[in-house]
Tab-separated table of C-alpha atoms in Angstrom:
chain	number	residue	atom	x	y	z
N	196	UNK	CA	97.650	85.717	86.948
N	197	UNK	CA	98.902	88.875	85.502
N	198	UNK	CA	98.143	91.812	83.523
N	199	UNK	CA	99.952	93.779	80.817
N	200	UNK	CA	100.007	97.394	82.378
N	201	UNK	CA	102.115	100.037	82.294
N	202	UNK	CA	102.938	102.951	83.505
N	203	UNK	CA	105.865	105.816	84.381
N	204	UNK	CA	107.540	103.257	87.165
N	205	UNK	CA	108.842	100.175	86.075
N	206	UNK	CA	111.193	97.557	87.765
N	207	UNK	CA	113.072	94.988	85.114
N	208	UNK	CA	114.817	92.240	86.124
N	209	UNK	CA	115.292	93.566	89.833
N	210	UNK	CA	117.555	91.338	92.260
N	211	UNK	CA	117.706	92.942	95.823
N	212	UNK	CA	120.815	91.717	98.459
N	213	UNK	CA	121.732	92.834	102.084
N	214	UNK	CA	124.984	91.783	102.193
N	215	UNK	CA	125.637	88.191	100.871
N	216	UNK	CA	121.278	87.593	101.304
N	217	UNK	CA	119.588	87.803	98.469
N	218	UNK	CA	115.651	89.051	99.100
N	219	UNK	CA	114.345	89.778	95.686
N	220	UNK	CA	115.910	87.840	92.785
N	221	UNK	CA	114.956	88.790	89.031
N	222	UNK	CA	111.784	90.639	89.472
N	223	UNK	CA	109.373	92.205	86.721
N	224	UNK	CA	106.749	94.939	87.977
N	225	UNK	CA	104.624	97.316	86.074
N	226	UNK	CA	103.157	100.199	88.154
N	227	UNK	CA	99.848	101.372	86.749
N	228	UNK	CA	99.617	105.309	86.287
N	229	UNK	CA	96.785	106.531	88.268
N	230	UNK	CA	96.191	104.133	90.039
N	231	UNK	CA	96.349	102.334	94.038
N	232	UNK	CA	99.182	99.501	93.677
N	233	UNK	CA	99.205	97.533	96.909
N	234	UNK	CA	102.369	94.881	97.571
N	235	UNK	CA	101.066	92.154	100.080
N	236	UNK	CA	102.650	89.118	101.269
N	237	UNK	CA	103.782	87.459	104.476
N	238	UNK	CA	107.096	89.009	106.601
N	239	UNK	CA	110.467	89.033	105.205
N	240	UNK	CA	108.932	88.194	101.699
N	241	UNK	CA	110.740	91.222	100.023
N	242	UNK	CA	107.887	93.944	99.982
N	243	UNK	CA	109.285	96.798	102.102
N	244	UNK	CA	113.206	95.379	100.209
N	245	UNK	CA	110.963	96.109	96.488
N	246	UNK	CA	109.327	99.656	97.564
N	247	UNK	CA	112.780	101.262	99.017
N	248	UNK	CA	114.230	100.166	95.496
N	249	UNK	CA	111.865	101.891	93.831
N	250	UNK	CA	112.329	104.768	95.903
N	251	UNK	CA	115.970	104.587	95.027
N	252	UNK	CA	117.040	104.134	98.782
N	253	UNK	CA	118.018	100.522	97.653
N	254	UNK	CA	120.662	100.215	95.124
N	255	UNK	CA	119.908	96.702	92.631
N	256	UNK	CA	122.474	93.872	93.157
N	257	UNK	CA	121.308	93.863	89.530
N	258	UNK	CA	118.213	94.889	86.641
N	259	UNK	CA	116.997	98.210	87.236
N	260	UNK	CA	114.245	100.367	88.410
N	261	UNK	CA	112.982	103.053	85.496
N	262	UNK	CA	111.216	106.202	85.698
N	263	UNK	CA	109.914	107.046	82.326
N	264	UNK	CA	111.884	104.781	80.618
N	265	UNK	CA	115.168	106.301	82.067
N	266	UNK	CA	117.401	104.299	84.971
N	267	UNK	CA	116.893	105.465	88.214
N	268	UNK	CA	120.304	105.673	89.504
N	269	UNK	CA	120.873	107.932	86.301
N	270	UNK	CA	118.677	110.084	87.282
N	271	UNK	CA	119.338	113.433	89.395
N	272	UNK	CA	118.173	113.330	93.406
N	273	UNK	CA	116.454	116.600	92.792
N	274	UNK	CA	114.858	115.684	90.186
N	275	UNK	CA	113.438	111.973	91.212
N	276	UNK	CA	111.896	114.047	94.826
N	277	UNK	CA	109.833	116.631	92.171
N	278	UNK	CA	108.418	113.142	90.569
N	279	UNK	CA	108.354	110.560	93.061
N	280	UNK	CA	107.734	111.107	97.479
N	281	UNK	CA	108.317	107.823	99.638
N	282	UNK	CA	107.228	107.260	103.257
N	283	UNK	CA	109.165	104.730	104.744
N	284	UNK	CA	108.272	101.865	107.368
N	285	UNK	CA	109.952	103.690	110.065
N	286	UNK	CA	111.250	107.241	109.435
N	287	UNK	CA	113.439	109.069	112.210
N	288	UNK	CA	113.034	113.370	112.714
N	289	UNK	CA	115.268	115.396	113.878
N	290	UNK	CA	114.726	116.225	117.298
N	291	UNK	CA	112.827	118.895	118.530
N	292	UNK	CA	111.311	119.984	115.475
N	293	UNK	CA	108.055	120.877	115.548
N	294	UNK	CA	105.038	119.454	112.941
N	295	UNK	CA	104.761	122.399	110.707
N	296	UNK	CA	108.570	122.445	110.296
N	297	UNK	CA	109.028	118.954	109.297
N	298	UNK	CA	105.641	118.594	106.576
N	299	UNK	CA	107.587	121.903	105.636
N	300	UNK	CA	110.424	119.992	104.443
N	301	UNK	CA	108.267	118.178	101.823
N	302	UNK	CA	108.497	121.166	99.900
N	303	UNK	CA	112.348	121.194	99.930
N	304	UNK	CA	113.026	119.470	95.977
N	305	UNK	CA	110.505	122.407	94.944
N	306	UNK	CA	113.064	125.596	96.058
N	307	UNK	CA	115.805	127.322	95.078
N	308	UNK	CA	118.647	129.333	96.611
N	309	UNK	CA	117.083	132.448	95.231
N	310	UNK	CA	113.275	131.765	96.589
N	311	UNK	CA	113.752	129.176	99.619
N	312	UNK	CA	109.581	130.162	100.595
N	313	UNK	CA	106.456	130.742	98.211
N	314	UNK	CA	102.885	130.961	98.645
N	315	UNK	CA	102.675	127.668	96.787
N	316	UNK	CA	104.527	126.235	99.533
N	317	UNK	CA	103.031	127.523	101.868
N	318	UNK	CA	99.312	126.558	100.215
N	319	UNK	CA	100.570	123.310	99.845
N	320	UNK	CA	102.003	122.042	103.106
N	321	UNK	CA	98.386	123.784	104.949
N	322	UNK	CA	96.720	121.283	102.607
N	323	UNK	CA	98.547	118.629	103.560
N	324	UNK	CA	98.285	119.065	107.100
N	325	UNK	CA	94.461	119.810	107.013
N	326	UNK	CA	93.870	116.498	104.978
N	327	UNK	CA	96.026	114.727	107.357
N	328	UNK	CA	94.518	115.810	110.536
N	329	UNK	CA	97.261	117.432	111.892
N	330	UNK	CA	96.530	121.039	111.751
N	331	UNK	CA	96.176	121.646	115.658
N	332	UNK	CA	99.376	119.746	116.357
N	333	UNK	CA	101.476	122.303	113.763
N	334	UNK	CA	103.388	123.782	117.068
N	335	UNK	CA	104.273	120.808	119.073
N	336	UNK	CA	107.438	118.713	118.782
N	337	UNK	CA	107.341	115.431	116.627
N	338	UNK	CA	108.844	113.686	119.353
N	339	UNK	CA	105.897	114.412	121.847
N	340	UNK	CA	103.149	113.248	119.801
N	341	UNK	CA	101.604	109.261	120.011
N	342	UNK	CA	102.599	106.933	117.319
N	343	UNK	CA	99.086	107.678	115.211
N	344	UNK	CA	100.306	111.022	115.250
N	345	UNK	CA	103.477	110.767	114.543
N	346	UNK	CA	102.795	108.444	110.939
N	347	UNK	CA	99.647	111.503	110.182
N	348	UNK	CA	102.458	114.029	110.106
N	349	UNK	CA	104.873	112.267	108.125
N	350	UNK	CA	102.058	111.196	105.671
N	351	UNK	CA	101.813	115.076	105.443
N	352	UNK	CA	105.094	115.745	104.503
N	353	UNK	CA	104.955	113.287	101.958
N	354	UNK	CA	101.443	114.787	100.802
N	355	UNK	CA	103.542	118.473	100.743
N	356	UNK	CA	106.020	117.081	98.187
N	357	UNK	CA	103.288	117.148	95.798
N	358	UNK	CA	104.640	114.533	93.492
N	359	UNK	CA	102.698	112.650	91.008
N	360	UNK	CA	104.457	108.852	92.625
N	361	UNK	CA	103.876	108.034	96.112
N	362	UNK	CA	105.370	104.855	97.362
N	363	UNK	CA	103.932	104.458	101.238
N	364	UNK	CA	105.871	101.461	103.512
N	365	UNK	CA	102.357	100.527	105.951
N	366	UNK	CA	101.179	104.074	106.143
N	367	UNK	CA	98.715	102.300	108.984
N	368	UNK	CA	101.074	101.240	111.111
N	369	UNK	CA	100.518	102.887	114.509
N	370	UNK	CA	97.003	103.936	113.737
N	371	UNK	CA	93.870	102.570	115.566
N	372	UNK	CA	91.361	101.529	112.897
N	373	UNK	CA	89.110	104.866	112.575
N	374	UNK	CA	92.934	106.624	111.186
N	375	UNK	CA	93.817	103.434	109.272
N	376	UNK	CA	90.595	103.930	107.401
N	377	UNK	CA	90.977	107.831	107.142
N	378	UNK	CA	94.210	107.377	105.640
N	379	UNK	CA	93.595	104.734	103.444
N	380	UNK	CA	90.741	106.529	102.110
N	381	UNK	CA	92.716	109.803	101.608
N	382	UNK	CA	94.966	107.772	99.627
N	383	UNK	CA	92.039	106.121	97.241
N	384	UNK	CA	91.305	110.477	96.598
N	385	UNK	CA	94.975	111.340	95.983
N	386	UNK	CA	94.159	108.401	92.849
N	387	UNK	CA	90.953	109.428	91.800
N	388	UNK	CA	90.972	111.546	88.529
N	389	UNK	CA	90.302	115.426	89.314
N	390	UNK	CA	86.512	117.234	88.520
N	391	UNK	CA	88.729	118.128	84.871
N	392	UNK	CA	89.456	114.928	84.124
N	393	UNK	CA	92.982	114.861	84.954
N	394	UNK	CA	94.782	111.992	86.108
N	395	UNK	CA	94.905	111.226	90.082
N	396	UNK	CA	98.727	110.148	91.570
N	397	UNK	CA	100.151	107.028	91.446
N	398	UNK	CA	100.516	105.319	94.774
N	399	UNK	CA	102.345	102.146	95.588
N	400	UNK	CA	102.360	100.921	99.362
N	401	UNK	CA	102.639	98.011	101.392
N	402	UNK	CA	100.060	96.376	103.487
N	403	UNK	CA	99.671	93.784	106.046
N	404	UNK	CA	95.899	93.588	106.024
N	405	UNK	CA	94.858	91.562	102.880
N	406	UNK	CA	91.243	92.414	103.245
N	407	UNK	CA	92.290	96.019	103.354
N	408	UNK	CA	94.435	95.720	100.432
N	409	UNK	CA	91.827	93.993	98.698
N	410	UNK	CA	89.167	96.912	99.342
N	411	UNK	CA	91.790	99.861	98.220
N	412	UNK	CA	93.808	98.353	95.553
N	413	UNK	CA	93.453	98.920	91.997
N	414	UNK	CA	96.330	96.562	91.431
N	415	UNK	CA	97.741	93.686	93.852
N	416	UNK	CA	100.752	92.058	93.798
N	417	UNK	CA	101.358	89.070	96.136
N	418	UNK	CA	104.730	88.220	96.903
N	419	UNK	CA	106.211	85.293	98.545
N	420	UNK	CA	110.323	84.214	99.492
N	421	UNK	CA	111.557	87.397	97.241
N	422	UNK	CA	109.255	87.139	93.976
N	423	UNK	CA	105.602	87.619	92.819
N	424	UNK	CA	103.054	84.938	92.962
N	425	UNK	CA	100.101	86.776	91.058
N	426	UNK	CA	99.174	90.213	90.261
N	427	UNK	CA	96.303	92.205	88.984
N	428	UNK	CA	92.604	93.520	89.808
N	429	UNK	CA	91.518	92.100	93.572
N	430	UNK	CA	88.418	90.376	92.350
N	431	UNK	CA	90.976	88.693	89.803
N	432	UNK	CA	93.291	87.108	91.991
N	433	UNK	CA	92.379	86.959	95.639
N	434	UNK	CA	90.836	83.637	96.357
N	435	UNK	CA	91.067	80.491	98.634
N	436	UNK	CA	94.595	79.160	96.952
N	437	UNK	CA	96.884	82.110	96.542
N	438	UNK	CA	95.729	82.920	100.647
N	439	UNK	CA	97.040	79.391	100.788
N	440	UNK	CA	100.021	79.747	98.593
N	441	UNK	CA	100.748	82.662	99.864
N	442	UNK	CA	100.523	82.953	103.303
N	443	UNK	CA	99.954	79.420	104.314
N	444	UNK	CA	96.237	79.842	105.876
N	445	UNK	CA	93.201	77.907	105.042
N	446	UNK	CA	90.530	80.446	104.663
N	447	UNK	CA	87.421	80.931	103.068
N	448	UNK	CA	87.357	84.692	100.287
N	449	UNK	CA	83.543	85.483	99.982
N	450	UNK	CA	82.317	89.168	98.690
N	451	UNK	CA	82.276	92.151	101.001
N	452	UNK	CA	78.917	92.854	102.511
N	453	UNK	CA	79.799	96.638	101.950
N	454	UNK	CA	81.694	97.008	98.925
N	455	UNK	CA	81.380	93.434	97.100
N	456	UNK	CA	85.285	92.849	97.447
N	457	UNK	CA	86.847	90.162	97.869
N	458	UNK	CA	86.954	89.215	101.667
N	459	UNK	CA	89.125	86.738	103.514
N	460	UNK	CA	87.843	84.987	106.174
N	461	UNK	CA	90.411	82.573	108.575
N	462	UNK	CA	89.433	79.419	109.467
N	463	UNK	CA	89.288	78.536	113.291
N	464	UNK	CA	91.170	75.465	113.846
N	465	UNK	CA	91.747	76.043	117.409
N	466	UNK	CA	87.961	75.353	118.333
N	467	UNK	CA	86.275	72.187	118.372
N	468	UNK	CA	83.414	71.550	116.403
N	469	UNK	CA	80.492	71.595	117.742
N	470	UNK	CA	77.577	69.142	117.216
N	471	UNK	CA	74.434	71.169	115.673
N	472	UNK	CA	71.733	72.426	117.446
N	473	UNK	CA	68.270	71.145	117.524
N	474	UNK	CA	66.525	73.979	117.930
N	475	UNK	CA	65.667	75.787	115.013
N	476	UNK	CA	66.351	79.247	116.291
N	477	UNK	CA	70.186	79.708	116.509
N	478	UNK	CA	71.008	81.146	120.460
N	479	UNK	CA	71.714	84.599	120.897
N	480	UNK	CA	75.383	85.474	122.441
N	481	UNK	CA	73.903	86.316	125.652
N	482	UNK	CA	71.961	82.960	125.728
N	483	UNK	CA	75.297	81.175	124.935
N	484	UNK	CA	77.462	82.989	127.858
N	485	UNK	CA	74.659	81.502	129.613
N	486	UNK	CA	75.058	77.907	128.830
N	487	UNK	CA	78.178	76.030	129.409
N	488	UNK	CA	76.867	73.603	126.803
N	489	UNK	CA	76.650	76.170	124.140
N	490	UNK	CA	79.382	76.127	121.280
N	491	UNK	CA	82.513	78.521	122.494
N	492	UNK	CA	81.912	81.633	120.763
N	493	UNK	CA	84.394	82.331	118.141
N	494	UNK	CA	83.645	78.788	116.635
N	495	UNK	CA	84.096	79.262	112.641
N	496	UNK	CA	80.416	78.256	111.805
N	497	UNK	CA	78.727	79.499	108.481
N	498	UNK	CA	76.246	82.086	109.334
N	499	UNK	CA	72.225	81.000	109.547
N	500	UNK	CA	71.397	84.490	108.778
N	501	UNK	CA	69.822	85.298	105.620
């Protein structure tokens, strides 16, 4: 289960430790250019461990990560931030700055001590805060806002930046499921080639949901105890066995309704089975609330609808 591409990010022979623990041991990955790379597996596998490596906030036990060809920890700071933005899992600002200031700060790698303000920057962080959502907050302190807000602003700084590599640690976490769809799909745009034909950014993140993962990847790479199990196209890879190898669930993958991706549904091996019912119209949820003899709803049934 694997494909051969290639792109500007590259990790080669890449073994990850915290302390005397090793989390990733020996691993290969490819990043396609220009496209939506999504790292999925259960906790403590070594996803968030891989993506802060990449983002150079990890140094190797051993291998290396490369950026066009070159070893990252060769590379200057300044100029890995012009080619490559990373939003952690949990990132920390400084108190009582305000929104504007801090998606301001994107634009830091971009200045120099003789121009420390442009119109570019300025263009580009009112960008990022109007595709984020968090124009009307641009006053108020970080600290004050919700969670939801909170992740849209630092999304936005890491929008500012401008760089053609994104890596995103859960860039849902915190959101209710209206923003983890706004986000996600502002992320599929950032990929999508331009009305000239040039070539959309590169994004790696991290997801929990497979079945979002599934719907916004390009590329998928399942990991499991520190190294990957299978990678490539969605429709290529995600089925009943690597849900099992992989996170240890019996489920059943059928196509998406919507979009025709693959789409994992869990077993229910909490509820008894029910016996089936005689009569050959299936009862409606209200008739079942009704009936103590009815199957429990919830019951993992296949549908009768057609």
């Amino acid at each position: 289960m694997s494909t051969s591409a290639t792109g500007r990010l590259a990790a080669r022979g890449l073994t990850l430790a915290y302390e005397d623990r090793t989390v990733v041991a020996e691993l290969d990955l490819e990043v396609p250019d220009g496209e939506v790379t999504v790292v999925v597996g259960p906790n403590a596998c070594g996803k968030s461990t891989t993506l802060r490596a990449l983002g150079r906030l990890l140094r190797p036990r051993a291998g290396a990560v490369l950026l066009d060809g070159e070893d990252l920890a060769h590379i200057p700071t300044r100029t890995i931030a012009q080619s490559l933005g990373l939003l952690p899992q949990s990132p920390v600002a400084p108190e009582a700055i305000t929104v504007s200031d801090l998606v301001a700060r994107g634009r830091q790698p971009h200045q120099r001590w003789w121009q420390q303000w442009s119109q570019e920057d300025e263009r580009a962080v009112t960008e990022a805060m109007e595709r984020t959502d968090v124009t009307a907050l641009s006053e108020r302190p970080v600290d004050e806002l919700s969670g939801g807000q909170r992740q849209r602003v630092w999304l936005a700084m890491a929008l500012a930046q401008q760089t053609d590599l994104l890596l995103l640690d859960e860039p849902t976490t915190y959101l209710d499921i209206a923003h983890q769809v706004e986000v996600l799909d502002l992320v599929r745009q950032l990929a999508a080639p331009t009305a000239e034909g040039t070539r959309g950014r590169t994004v790696v993140m991290v997801l929990h949901d497979l079945n979002q993962a599934a719907r916004y990847a390009d590329h998928l790479v399942a990991m499991k105890d520190g190294r990957v199990v299978a990678r490539g196209r969605p429709d290529q890879i995600v089925d009943a066995a690597l849900v099992r190898e992989v996170f240890g669930l019996e489920a059943v993958v059928v196509p998406c309704p919507v979009t025709g991706d693959p789409l994992v549904v869990p077993g229910a091996p909490w509820q008894p089975q029910s016996p089936p019912q005689t009569s050959s119209q299936p009862q409606t949820p209200a008739q079942q609330r009704a009936d103590p003899a009815s199957p429990a709803q919830g019951t993992f049934e296949p549908s009768t609808r057609k």
